[in-house]
XYZ file of N, CA and C in Angstrom:
828
model
N 74.298 56.820 149.859
C 74.360 57.475 151.222
C 73.622 57.430 152.134
N 73.450 56.607 153.064
C 72.959 56.455 153.921
C 73.079 57.535 155.160
N 71.304 58.162 155.512
C 71.673 58.419 156.169
C 71.231 58.259 157.909
N 72.191 59.199 158.709
C 71.653 58.746 159.830
C 69.774 58.990 160.339
N 68.862 58.420 161.137
C 68.018 58.875 161.567
C 68.078 58.995 162.502
N 67.701 60.580 162.845
C 67.817 60.456 164.661
C 65.976 61.159 165.117
N 65.409 60.172 165.843
C 64.223 60.154 166.368
C 64.001 59.651 167.837
N 62.969 60.502 168.509
C 62.824 60.255 170.288
C 63.151 58.769 170.318
N 62.047 58.069 169.099
C 62.437 56.487 169.688
C 63.396 55.697 168.660
N 64.237 56.925 168.176
C 65.399 56.023 166.850
C 66.641 57.205 167.828
N 67.367 57.357 168.865
C 68.716 58.062 169.648
C 69.644 57.300 168.393
N 70.507 58.474 168.154
C 71.857 58.405 167.675
C 72.287 57.165 169.039
N 72.988 55.995 168.746
C 74.014 55.395 169.862
C 75.232 55.905 170.627
N 75.860 56.968 169.854
C 76.532 58.127 170.664
C 75.583 59.079 172.211
N 74.244 59.019 171.936
C 73.547 59.623 173.055
C 73.400 58.714 173.880
N 72.642 57.479 173.305
C 72.337 56.070 174.135
C 73.647 55.224 175.094
N 74.614 55.937 174.648
C 75.923 55.292 175.414
C 75.973 56.591 176.154
N 75.626 57.655 176.333
C 75.824 59.318 176.790
C 75.088 58.940 178.208
N 74.029 58.800 177.968
C 72.598 58.946 178.941
C 73.277 56.877 180.181
N 73.557 56.291 179.071
C 73.950 55.324 180.121
C 75.396 55.648 181.044
N 76.407 56.007 180.525
C 77.391 56.615 181.337
C 76.812 57.084 182.362
N 76.345 58.243 182.278
C 75.076 59.114 182.943
C 74.873 58.745 184.216
N 74.155 57.516 183.539
C 72.779 56.741 184.777
C 73.524 56.299 185.721
N 74.401 55.665 185.170
C 75.985 54.392 186.115
C 76.544 55.472 186.667
N 76.887 56.134 186.474
C 77.614 57.434 187.090
C 76.629 58.077 188.397
N 75.293 58.191 188.403
C 74.516 58.736 189.242
C 74.295 57.805 190.288
N 73.893 56.895 189.939
C 73.481 55.916 190.584
C 74.967 55.341 191.458
N 76.068 55.322 190.783
C 77.327 54.829 191.881
C 77.740 55.851 193.326
N 77.628 57.659 192.758
C 77.092 58.292 193.348
C 76.635 58.403 194.693
N 75.286 57.675 194.122
C 74.389 58.281 195.015
C 74.750 57.045 196.383
N 75.200 55.547 195.672
C 75.359 54.607 196.485
C 76.710 55.313 197.910
N 77.629 55.528 196.999
C 78.791 56.569 197.654
C 78.618 57.243 198.208
N 78.068 58.398 198.515
C 77.208 59.551 198.857
C 76.038 58.286 200.419
N 75.734 57.489 199.937
C 74.666 56.860 201.281
C 76.000 56.019 202.046
N 77.253 55.443 201.457
C 78.454 54.653 201.929
C 79.386 55.829 202.951
N 78.815 57.072 202.794
C 79.823 58.302 203.330
C 78.790 58.558 204.065
N 77.645 58.512 204.328
C 76.672 58.926 205.494
C 76.957 57.433 206.304
N 76.994 56.286 206.358
C 76.921 55.143 206.907
C 78.842 55.510 208.299
N 79.651 55.468 206.834
C 80.974 55.884 207.638
C 81.130 57.003 208.716
N 80.368 57.978 208.404
C 80.243 59.158 209.857
C 79.796 58.570 210.207
N 78.575 58.192 210.449
C 77.056 57.995 211.837
C 78.009 56.828 212.771
N 78.288 55.693 211.521
C 78.632 53.736 212.260
C 80.078 53.878 213.577
N 80.928 55.438 212.959
C 82.353 55.369 213.255
C 81.731 56.452 214.071
N 80.599 57.146 214.361
C 80.611 58.548 214.971
C 81.735 59.071 215.047
N 82.034 59.753 213.411
C 82.869 60.543 212.826
C 82.367 61.733 213.538
N 80.839 62.244 213.468
C 80.730 63.490 213.736
C 80.502 63.891 215.149
N 81.375 63.371 215.734
C 81.616 63.313 217.521
C 82.613 64.460 217.289
N 83.412 63.297 216.695
C 84.984 63.956 217.017
C 85.554 63.571 215.068
N 85.093 65.407 214.898
C 85.116 64.839 213.163
C 86.688 65.050 212.958
N 87.744 65.625 213.633
C 89.028 66.066 213.595
C 90.025 64.854 214.312
N 89.190 64.203 214.674
C 90.648 63.140 215.149
C 91.130 62.330 214.258
N 92.682 62.484 214.163
C 93.493 62.120 212.688
C 92.973 60.727 212.523
N 92.975 59.867 213.260
C 92.326 58.658 212.815
C 91.356 58.220 211.919
N 90.535 59.228 211.848
C 89.378 59.550 210.411
C 90.190 60.061 208.996
N 91.283 60.216 209.132
C 91.626 59.915 207.398
C 91.565 59.616 206.649
N 91.779 58.177 207.566
C 91.661 57.122 206.594
C 90.433 56.144 205.835
N 88.738 57.259 207.024
C 88.040 56.892 206.541
C 87.616 57.992 205.368
N 88.342 59.263 205.313
C 88.358 60.163 204.520
C 88.956 59.448 203.457
N 90.365 59.211 203.359
C 90.903 58.553 202.272
C 90.594 58.305 201.288
N 89.252 56.526 201.797
C 88.207 55.638 201.085
C 87.852 56.167 200.615
N 86.970 57.218 200.980
C 85.573 58.031 200.759
C 86.097 58.642 199.324
N 87.248 59.406 199.717
C 87.819 60.312 197.953
C 87.971 59.064 196.715
N 88.857 58.064 197.606
C 89.072 57.368 196.502
C 88.012 56.320 195.868
N 86.537 56.341 196.419
C 85.104 56.456 196.014
C 84.698 57.129 195.266
N 84.904 58.171 195.334
C 84.654 59.257 194.917
C 84.925 59.516 192.888
N 86.553 59.117 193.411
C 87.137 59.047 192.036
C 86.910 58.515 190.736
N 86.853 57.017 191.632
C 86.054 55.995 190.931
C 84.929 56.775 190.363
N 83.851 57.017 191.009
C 81.839 57.389 190.569
C 81.939 58.141 189.229
N 83.257 59.312 189.597
C 83.750 60.184 188.464
C 84.730 59.774 187.308
N 84.936 58.383 187.671
C 86.050 58.441 186.158
C 86.934 58.866 186.725
N 87.763 59.102 187.345
C 88.758 60.189 187.454
C 89.889 58.758 187.986
N 91.159 58.530 186.982
C 92.159 57.919 187.415
C 92.798 58.743 187.707
N 93.762 58.576 189.277
C 95.025 59.208 190.084
C 95.626 58.597 189.767
N 96.824 59.522 189.539
C 97.884 59.278 189.170
C 99.322 59.955 189.803
N 99.656 59.276 191.322
C 100.953 59.824 191.410
C 101.866 59.537 191.681
N 102.340 60.454 191.217
C 103.808 60.635 190.935
C 104.564 61.474 192.561
N 106.100 60.178 192.761
C 106.628 59.873 193.753
C 105.867 59.933 195.096
N 106.562 59.596 195.800
C 106.416 59.250 197.185
C 105.066 60.357 197.954
N 104.095 60.305 198.843
C 103.331 60.451 199.506
C 104.277 61.018 200.938
N 104.334 62.010 201.243
C 105.018 62.460 202.753
C 104.083 62.323 203.969
N 104.239 61.180 205.143
C 103.491 60.727 205.597
C 104.570 62.234 206.791
N 105.260 62.347 207.586
C 105.316 63.205 208.179
C 104.165 64.941 208.427
N 103.523 65.227 209.576
C 103.109 66.035 210.344
C 103.288 67.123 209.083
N 102.528 67.933 208.763
C 102.725 68.981 207.753
C 101.280 69.796 207.215
N 101.463 71.060 206.899
C 100.702 72.311 206.506
C 100.748 71.349 205.116
N 99.967 70.692 204.407
C 99.420 71.220 202.967
C 98.942 72.092 202.085
N 99.095 72.550 201.310
C 99.233 73.870 199.567
C 98.635 72.579 198.566
N 97.921 73.282 198.275
C 97.778 72.416 196.397
C 97.120 73.647 195.506
N 97.450 73.926 194.485
C 96.635 73.963 193.018
C 95.505 74.042 193.574
N 94.496 74.783 192.610
C 92.566 74.876 193.011
C 92.436 74.631 191.768
N 91.766 73.754 191.848
C 91.430 73.897 189.676
C 89.832 73.878 189.973
N 88.909 72.349 191.040
C 87.515 72.103 191.379
C 87.678 71.558 191.997
N 85.735 71.284 192.434
C 85.957 70.324 193.740
C 86.473 69.133 193.754
N 86.483 68.861 192.216
C 87.077 67.616 192.391
C 88.245 67.199 192.978
N 89.197 68.616 192.770
C 90.494 68.048 193.612
C 90.830 67.740 194.857
N 89.910 67.642 195.762
C 88.785 67.580 197.305
C 89.048 65.856 197.205
N 88.508 64.942 196.290
C 88.599 63.522 196.375
C 90.096 62.717 195.977
N 90.534 63.809 194.423
C 91.469 63.655 194.199
C 92.826 63.708 194.993
N 93.333 65.207 196.045
C 93.848 64.892 196.785
C 93.771 64.030 198.053
N 93.064 63.995 198.517
C 92.538 63.513 199.778
C 92.532 61.970 199.318
N 91.736 61.075 198.146
C 92.454 60.081 198.106
C 94.250 58.919 197.946
N 94.888 60.340 197.328
C 96.544 60.288 198.036
C 97.096 60.522 198.703
N 96.656 61.603 199.570
C 97.472 61.990 201.390
C 95.887 61.792 202.220
N 96.377 61.748 203.240
C 95.639 61.401 204.544
C 95.806 62.965 205.436
N 94.468 63.802 205.402
C 94.331 65.252 205.655
C 93.319 65.063 206.042
N 93.097 66.062 206.703
C 91.814 67.056 206.413
C 91.851 68.457 205.209
N 90.440 69.035 205.368
C 90.645 70.452 204.450
C 90.170 71.501 205.041
N 90.616 72.227 204.231
C 89.840 73.740 204.526
C 89.664 74.057 203.256
N 87.881 74.849 203.411
C 87.022 75.232 202.030
C 85.866 76.296 202.768
N 85.705 77.436 201.925
C 85.334 78.668 202.111
C 83.813 77.640 202.747
N 83.160 78.876 203.346
C 82.115 78.389 203.918
C 81.171 78.552 203.187
N 81.027 78.524 202.041
C 79.209 78.009 201.146
C 79.374 76.595 200.936
N 81.294 76.129 200.991
C 80.478 75.274 200.700
C 80.192 73.783 202.145
N 79.789 74.288 203.017
C 79.675 73.913 204.085
C 77.765 74.304 204.048
N 77.102 74.364 202.893
C 75.268 74.824 202.376
C 75.255 74.420 201.396
N 76.293 73.459 201.230
C 75.762 72.746 199.926
C 75.066 71.329 199.841
N 73.857 70.835 199.031
C 73.526 70.511 199.812
C 73.622 68.987 199.437
N 73.807 68.138 200.110
C 74.318 66.469 201.058
C 76.091 66.419 201.065
N 76.611 66.802 200.193
C 77.818 67.341 200.261
C 78.519 67.896 201.127
N 78.017 68.580 201.689
C 78.248 69.894 202.666
C 78.173 69.165 204.110
N 76.919 68.591 204.254
C 77.194 68.149 205.354
C 78.285 66.262 205.507
N 78.815 65.694 204.321
C 79.784 65.359 204.068
C 80.887 65.293 204.746
N 81.500 67.166 203.952
C 82.600 67.556 203.929
C 82.603 67.902 205.886
N 81.752 67.949 206.306
C 81.273 68.705 207.767
C 81.951 66.848 208.709
N 81.373 65.795 208.660
C 81.609 64.794 209.254
C 82.624 64.512 209.122
N 83.111 64.940 207.448
C 84.805 64.096 207.036
C 86.078 65.307 207.623
N 85.426 66.203 208.412
C 86.426 66.471 209.286
C 86.851 68.390 208.712
N 86.305 68.789 207.244
C 86.496 70.062 206.819
C 86.640 70.777 207.734
N 87.194 72.267 207.688
C 87.344 73.589 208.100
C 86.753 74.402 207.684
N 85.584 75.388 207.522
C 85.061 76.342 207.270
C 85.799 77.824 207.453
N 85.668 78.545 206.264
C 86.514 79.701 206.784
C 85.322 80.962 205.551
N 85.269 82.248 206.317
C 84.147 83.026 205.190
C 84.943 83.521 204.702
N 85.795 84.009 204.024
C 86.651 84.883 202.720
C 86.212 86.357 203.472
N 87.837 86.514 203.804
C 87.915 88.946 204.095
C 86.136 89.077 205.095
N 86.955 87.626 206.042
C 86.434 88.177 207.650
C 87.111 87.481 208.297
N 86.767 88.174 209.567
C 87.912 87.516 211.000
C 88.155 86.515 211.343
N 86.889 85.388 210.165
C 87.557 83.873 210.600
C 88.861 83.651 210.323
N 89.580 83.971 209.642
C 90.836 83.386 209.389
C 91.674 83.813 209.601
N 91.817 84.411 211.110
C 92.337 84.466 212.504
C 92.026 83.369 213.679
N 90.825 82.582 213.404
C 89.963 81.707 213.997
C 90.351 80.504 213.527
N 90.468 80.594 212.627
C 91.280 79.563 211.544
C 92.769 79.107 211.477
N 93.198 80.336 211.269
C 94.679 79.899 211.716
C 94.809 78.882 213.284
N 94.560 79.937 214.009
C 94.598 79.604 215.365
C 94.036 78.037 215.576
N 93.296 77.216 215.018
C 92.172 76.225 215.048
C 93.916 75.067 214.167
N 94.073 75.759 212.990
C 94.808 74.843 211.993
C 96.418 74.693 212.812
N 96.724 76.413 213.501
C 98.311 75.567 214.655
C 97.532 74.436 215.610
N 96.692 74.661 216.404
C 96.546 73.857 216.598
C 96.406 72.116 216.615
N 95.565 72.606 215.270
C 95.745 70.425 214.967
C 97.455 70.432 214.786
N 98.488 70.976 214.026
C 99.870 71.232 213.605
C 100.767 70.835 214.404
N 100.073 70.685 215.676
C 101.237 70.794 217.188
C 100.902 69.291 217.366
N 99.528 69.038 217.143
C 99.109 67.651 217.202
C 99.482 66.326 215.875
N 100.064 67.038 215.387
C 100.822 66.587 214.394
C 99.414 66.197 213.447
N 98.255 66.348 212.958
C 96.365 66.716 212.261
C 97.477 67.189 211.354
N 97.428 66.857 209.874
C 97.358 67.076 208.511
C 96.465 68.004 208.116
N 96.622 69.245 207.926
C 95.759 70.083 207.313
C 95.666 70.829 205.978
N 95.106 70.082 204.721
C 95.444 71.172 203.918
C 94.687 72.434 203.216
N 95.249 73.277 202.339
C 94.332 74.518 202.206
C 94.340 74.836 200.838
N 94.015 75.416 199.602
C 94.309 76.385 198.737
C 94.914 77.551 198.707
N 96.248 77.898 198.317
C 96.392 79.403 198.954
C 95.767 80.382 197.720
N 95.177 79.738 196.712
C 95.282 80.662 195.543
C 93.343 81.257 195.857
N 92.611 80.364 196.552
C 92.001 80.889 196.768
C 90.185 81.189 196.424
N 90.849 80.476 195.368
C 90.032 80.907 193.911
C 90.068 79.306 192.734
N 88.982 79.136 191.679
C 90.040 77.885 190.940
C 90.074 78.636 189.570
N 90.861 77.754 189.571
C 91.470 78.370 187.921
C 91.485 76.992 187.250
N 91.798 77.507 185.658
C 91.188 76.791 184.538
C 92.548 75.189 183.786
N 93.095 74.796 185.044
C 94.563 74.171 185.488
C 95.600 74.820 184.386
N 95.434 75.985 183.947
C 96.871 76.774 183.701
C 97.956 76.985 184.293
N 97.286 78.117 184.629
C 98.678 78.514 186.007
C 98.021 78.979 187.175
N 99.392 79.015 188.099
C 98.459 79.036 189.274
C 98.075 80.722 189.417
N 97.546 81.380 190.085
C 97.142 82.306 190.477
C 97.611 82.654 191.534
N 97.703 84.268 191.466
C 98.478 84.692 193.544
C 97.780 83.727 194.007
N 98.882 84.115 195.371
C 98.734 83.319 196.512
C 98.888 83.781 197.603
N 97.385 83.718 198.446
C 97.707 84.352 199.524
C 98.066 83.601 200.951
N 98.665 83.895 201.515
C 99.864 83.710 202.086
C 99.570 83.228 204.089
N 98.420 84.496 204.487
C 97.988 84.187 205.801
C 97.772 82.969 206.785
N 97.250 81.962 205.973
C 97.601 80.775 207.229
C 98.759 80.313 207.194
N 99.243 80.544 206.026
C 100.646 80.188 206.417
C 101.510 80.219 207.452
N 100.946 81.609 208.059
C 101.111 81.685 209.296
C 101.196 80.427 210.302
N 100.294 79.757 210.245
C 100.194 78.650 211.516
C 101.234 77.254 211.719
N 101.353 77.847 210.144
C 102.896 76.846 209.628
C 104.073 76.939 210.554
N 104.672 78.178 210.605
C 105.065 79.028 210.974
C 105.305 79.163 212.894
N 104.003 79.267 212.837
C 103.733 79.586 215.373
C 103.772 77.707 215.895
N 103.274 76.599 214.795
C 103.204 75.524 215.103
C 105.241 74.132 214.442
N 105.672 75.108 213.471
C 107.096 75.243 213.884
C 106.612 73.415 212.930
N 105.950 73.635 212.149
C 106.185 72.743 211.036
C 106.325 72.801 209.593
N 106.894 71.810 209.018
C 107.052 72.338 207.537
C 105.829 72.606 206.459
N 105.925 73.365 205.338
C 104.678 72.990 204.938
C 104.742 72.548 202.955
N 103.570 71.783 202.931
C 103.946 70.550 201.640
C 103.363 70.718 200.993
N 104.017 71.104 200.221
C 103.540 71.879 197.964
C 103.284 70.510 197.508
N 102.054 70.790 196.954
C 101.677 69.568 195.923
C 100.828 69.966 194.827
N 101.219 69.933 193.978
C 100.379 70.404 192.463
C 99.417 69.394 191.457
N 98.194 69.661 191.365
C 97.523 69.191 190.278
C 97.185 69.273 189.204
N 96.423 68.290 187.837
C 96.966 68.821 186.565
C 95.810 67.602 185.852
N 94.866 67.422 186.258
C 93.399 66.809 184.733
C 93.817 66.806 183.085
N 93.762 65.632 183.036
C 94.839 65.550 181.493
C 93.401 64.340 180.959
N 92.829 65.022 179.666
C 91.988 64.253 178.963
C 92.478 62.505 178.237
N 91.250 62.406 177.507
C 92.357 60.928 176.909
C 93.281 61.377 175.845
N 93.303 62.551 175.288
C 94.449 62.935 174.435
C 95.321 63.561 174.784
N 95.790 63.897 175.834
C 96.735 63.959 176.535
C 96.530 65.193 176.587
N 95.161 65.812 176.846
C 95.704 67.224 176.401
C 94.844 67.501 177.793
N 95.266 69.545 177.870
C 94.622 69.240 179.371
C 93.053 69.617 179.314
N 93.044 68.923 180.413
C 91.273 68.854 180.268
C 90.346 69.652 181.072
N 89.016 70.073 179.988
C 88.994 71.505 180.087
C 87.587 70.992 181.020
N 86.698 69.900 180.601
C 85.725 70.035 181.547
C 86.110 69.726 183.401
N 86.666 69.410 184.058
C 86.778 69.329 185.154
C 86.883 70.954 185.971
N 87.589 71.523 185.385
C 88.121 72.936 186.207
C 86.622 73.967 186.655
N 86.085 73.570 187.522
C 85.069 74.688 187.869
C 84.874 75.788 188.878
N 84.944 76.826 186.628
C 85.554 77.898 186.310
C 84.130 79.131 186.042
N 83.522 80.150 186.429
C 82.855 80.717 185.510
C 81.666 81.195 186.104
N 80.001 81.451 185.776
C 79.179 81.343 186.132
C 78.778 80.306 185.801
N 79.501 78.680 186.055
C 78.780 77.695 186.131
C 77.592 77.154 187.660
N 76.893 76.824 188.347
C 76.407 76.982 188.660
C 77.093 75.349 189.342
N 77.637 74.814 190.496
C 78.002 73.358 191.040
C 77.001 72.222 190.731
N 75.457 72.880 190.644
C 74.266 71.535 189.629
C 74.578 71.370 188.613
N 75.078 72.134 187.588
C 75.677 72.487 186.345
C 76.698 71.964 185.599
N 77.390 72.016 186.765
C 79.191 71.265 186.689
C 79.314 70.021 187.246
N 78.607 69.931 187.651
C 77.626 68.085 188.554
C 77.858 67.477 187.514
N 76.218 67.993 186.702
C 76.047 67.041 185.105
C 77.086 67.133 184.286
N 77.553 68.251 184.116
C 78.855 67.911 183.157
C 79.793 66.662 183.575
N 80.383 66.615 185.088
C 81.241 65.743 185.450
C 80.728 64.394 184.773
N 79.254 64.647 185.386
C 78.698 62.829 185.318
C 78.874 62.823 183.674
N 78.211 63.657 183.036
C 78.969 63.312 181.471
C 80.694 63.026 181.053
N 81.385 63.361 181.677
C 83.040 63.482 181.877
C 83.417 62.462 181.412
N 84.383 61.622 179.513
C 84.918 60.611 179.577
C 85.830 60.616 180.588
N 86.630 59.204 180.174
C 88.082 59.025 181.191
C 88.791 60.207 181.999
N 89.310 60.663 182.949
C 90.244 61.840 182.717
C 91.416 61.457 183.979
N 92.463 61.168 183.636
C 93.619 61.091 184.782
C 94.025 62.555 185.255
N 93.584 62.170 186.735
C 93.674 63.259 187.149
C 95.895 63.182 187.897
N 96.387 63.733 187.520
C 98.103 63.784 188.125
C 98.123 64.579 189.277
N 98.187 63.790 190.048
C 98.862 64.673 191.321
C 100.470 64.565 192.390
N 101.396 65.462 191.441
C 103.108 65.528 192.273
C 103.577 66.006 193.632
N 104.077 65.546 194.806
C 104.627 66.528 195.586
C 105.739 66.924 195.501
N 106.097 68.006 196.223
C 107.731 68.867 196.070
C 107.763 68.817 197.420
N 109.562 68.758 197.444
C 110.129 68.568 198.495
C 109.418 69.555 199.935
N 108.841 69.243 201.067
C 108.118 69.949 202.149
C 110.004 70.939 202.186
N 108.369 72.650 202.829
C 109.545 73.691 202.653
C 109.671 73.888 204.989
N 110.707 73.235 204.657
C 110.857 73.781 206.577
C 110.498 75.717 206.963
N 109.913 75.252 208.051
C 109.670 76.735 208.239
C 110.176 77.584 209.305
N 111.437 77.297 209.420
C 112.383 78.201 210.641
C 113.297 79.424 209.956
N 113.095 80.190 210.179
C 113.703 81.582 210.145
C 112.780 82.126 208.413
N 111.832 82.085 208.061
C 110.832 82.525 207.329
C 110.095 83.726 208.407
N 109.849 84.368 207.707
C 108.117 85.585 207.732
C 107.030 84.169 207.214
N 106.208 85.228 207.358
C 104.423 85.266 206.707
C 104.437 85.151 205.003
N 105.276 86.197 205.053
C 105.432 86.919 203.617
C 107.009 86.457 202.850
N 108.065 85.729 203.502
C 109.386 85.637 202.888
C 108.557 83.918 202.510
N 107.861 82.829 203.595
C 106.931 82.005 203.335
C 106.498 82.136 202.148
N 105.314 82.866 201.290
C 104.036 83.092 200.612
C 105.177 83.028 199.802
N 105.882 83.842 199.882
C 106.742 83.872 198.178
C 107.830 82.615 197.679
N 107.707 82.090 198.719
C 108.604 80.628 198.288
C 107.601 79.181 198.190
N 106.281 79.553 198.700
C 105.245 78.629 198.196
C 105.164 79.036 196.444
N 104.641 79.887 196.313
C 104.029 80.497 194.936
C 104.750 80.496 193.952
N 106.137 80.559 194.920
C 107.412 79.392 193.181
C 107.405 78.331 193.103
N 107.157 77.728 194.173
C 107.669 76.260 193.959
C 106.285 75.958 193.340
N 105.326 76.590 193.729
C 103.640 75.744 193.202
C 103.971 75.805 191.553
N 104.247 77.397 190.750
C 104.619 77.934 189.842
C 105.426 76.594 188.348
N 106.541 76.377 189.229
C 107.649 75.974 189.317
C 106.966 74.104 188.883
N 106.150 73.602 190.188
C 105.806 72.236 190.055
C 104.587 72.453 189.091
N 103.885 72.817 188.460
C 102.651 72.843 187.932
C 103.073 72.630 186.721
N 104.231 74.424 186.042
C 104.824 73.310 185.047
C 105.461 72.506 185.092
N 106.074 72.101 186.015
C 107.323 70.776 185.318
C 106.554 69.331 185.612
N 104.858 69.288 186.268
C 103.912 68.530 185.948
C 103.430 68.737 184.898
N 103.316 69.153 184.141
C 102.249 69.965 182.883
C 103.560 69.425 181.743
N 104.931 69.295 181.732
C 105.627 69.336 180.863
C 106.115 67.457 180.555
N 105.981 66.876 182.304
C 106.126 65.749 182.508
C 104.882 64.925 181.682
N 103.214 65.204 181.941
C 102.128 64.758 181.313
C 101.394 64.849 180.657
N 101.295 66.300 179.771
C 100.698 66.550 178.419
C 101.786 66.517 176.846
N 100.658 65.733 176.500
C 101.150 65.926 175.162
C 101.483 67.094 174.491
N 100.599 68.455 174.991
C 100.559 69.332 174.206
C 100.597 70.960 175.337
N 101.474 71.118 175.575
C 101.510 71.971 176.315
C 100.731 74.042 176.219
N 99.768 73.504 176.944
C 99.260 75.045 177.290
C 99.837 76.197 177.005
N 99.280 77.353 176.387
C 100.112 78.293 175.761
C 100.617 79.398 177.285
N 100.047 79.267 178.275
C 100.038 79.928 179.647
C 101.031 78.633 180.441
N 101.420 77.946 179.729
C 102.040 76.897 180.987
C 103.607 77.124 179.891
N 104.119 77.205 178.749
C 104.553 77.603 177.966
C 105.989 78.593 178.459
N 104.884 79.773 178.325
C 105.128 81.395 178.817
C 105.867 81.389 180.305
N 105.921 80.020 181.206
C 105.520 80.247 182.666
C 107.420 80.163 183.010
């Protein structure tokens, strides 16, 4: 029986392959980040970051990010173009790249993202709105979102207010849904599911637990190809809704939509999805 010899001078082929993939993704990522800053300054996005015209640049950059991280985005159904307040389940910072590659929207993010090295500046230049959780900023942000929606500028936020492992939807926080009611614009619900090459729920993409952002980026750079499935649901008209009733409806649709998407794309349903 031959025994594989592993040493510094003779590393196993799978390690060489892994390092090669990591290096290629890292180089491509740095190139894409540079391209993002070029777009921001070449087209003056930083001067008027929430101009709806800018969403095409955001979409282009998000598609490039998906290429860098070896994520194939598969859209189920047509992406609506009507002005709306978008909401989605939240699994990872990768969600922004996936959603932004499919829909032309601006994003709402937690205030910490603005302080992230490099990506924080890119997010700000791309029109992202930042909110401090548990502070009075939510009222100011809701007013801003209302103003954007009245100008037919689409905004997306994650109403779970945290990330999950992708198995199910956590409690929906609907305070910001009031912006859709005030602006009389519909709420557009969408759901995401990351699937690995075995047809199972991917466990690398979720950004959860105590892992730092830098640690998770490294894991993603080493990640084999993953398919991100994006499905939109029928828009919810806000007429006759209160914030509470709209929150309950969004919660119901997100849970049902994610379960439907998982049944459609997974070879083996996760336990939580089977009991939903």
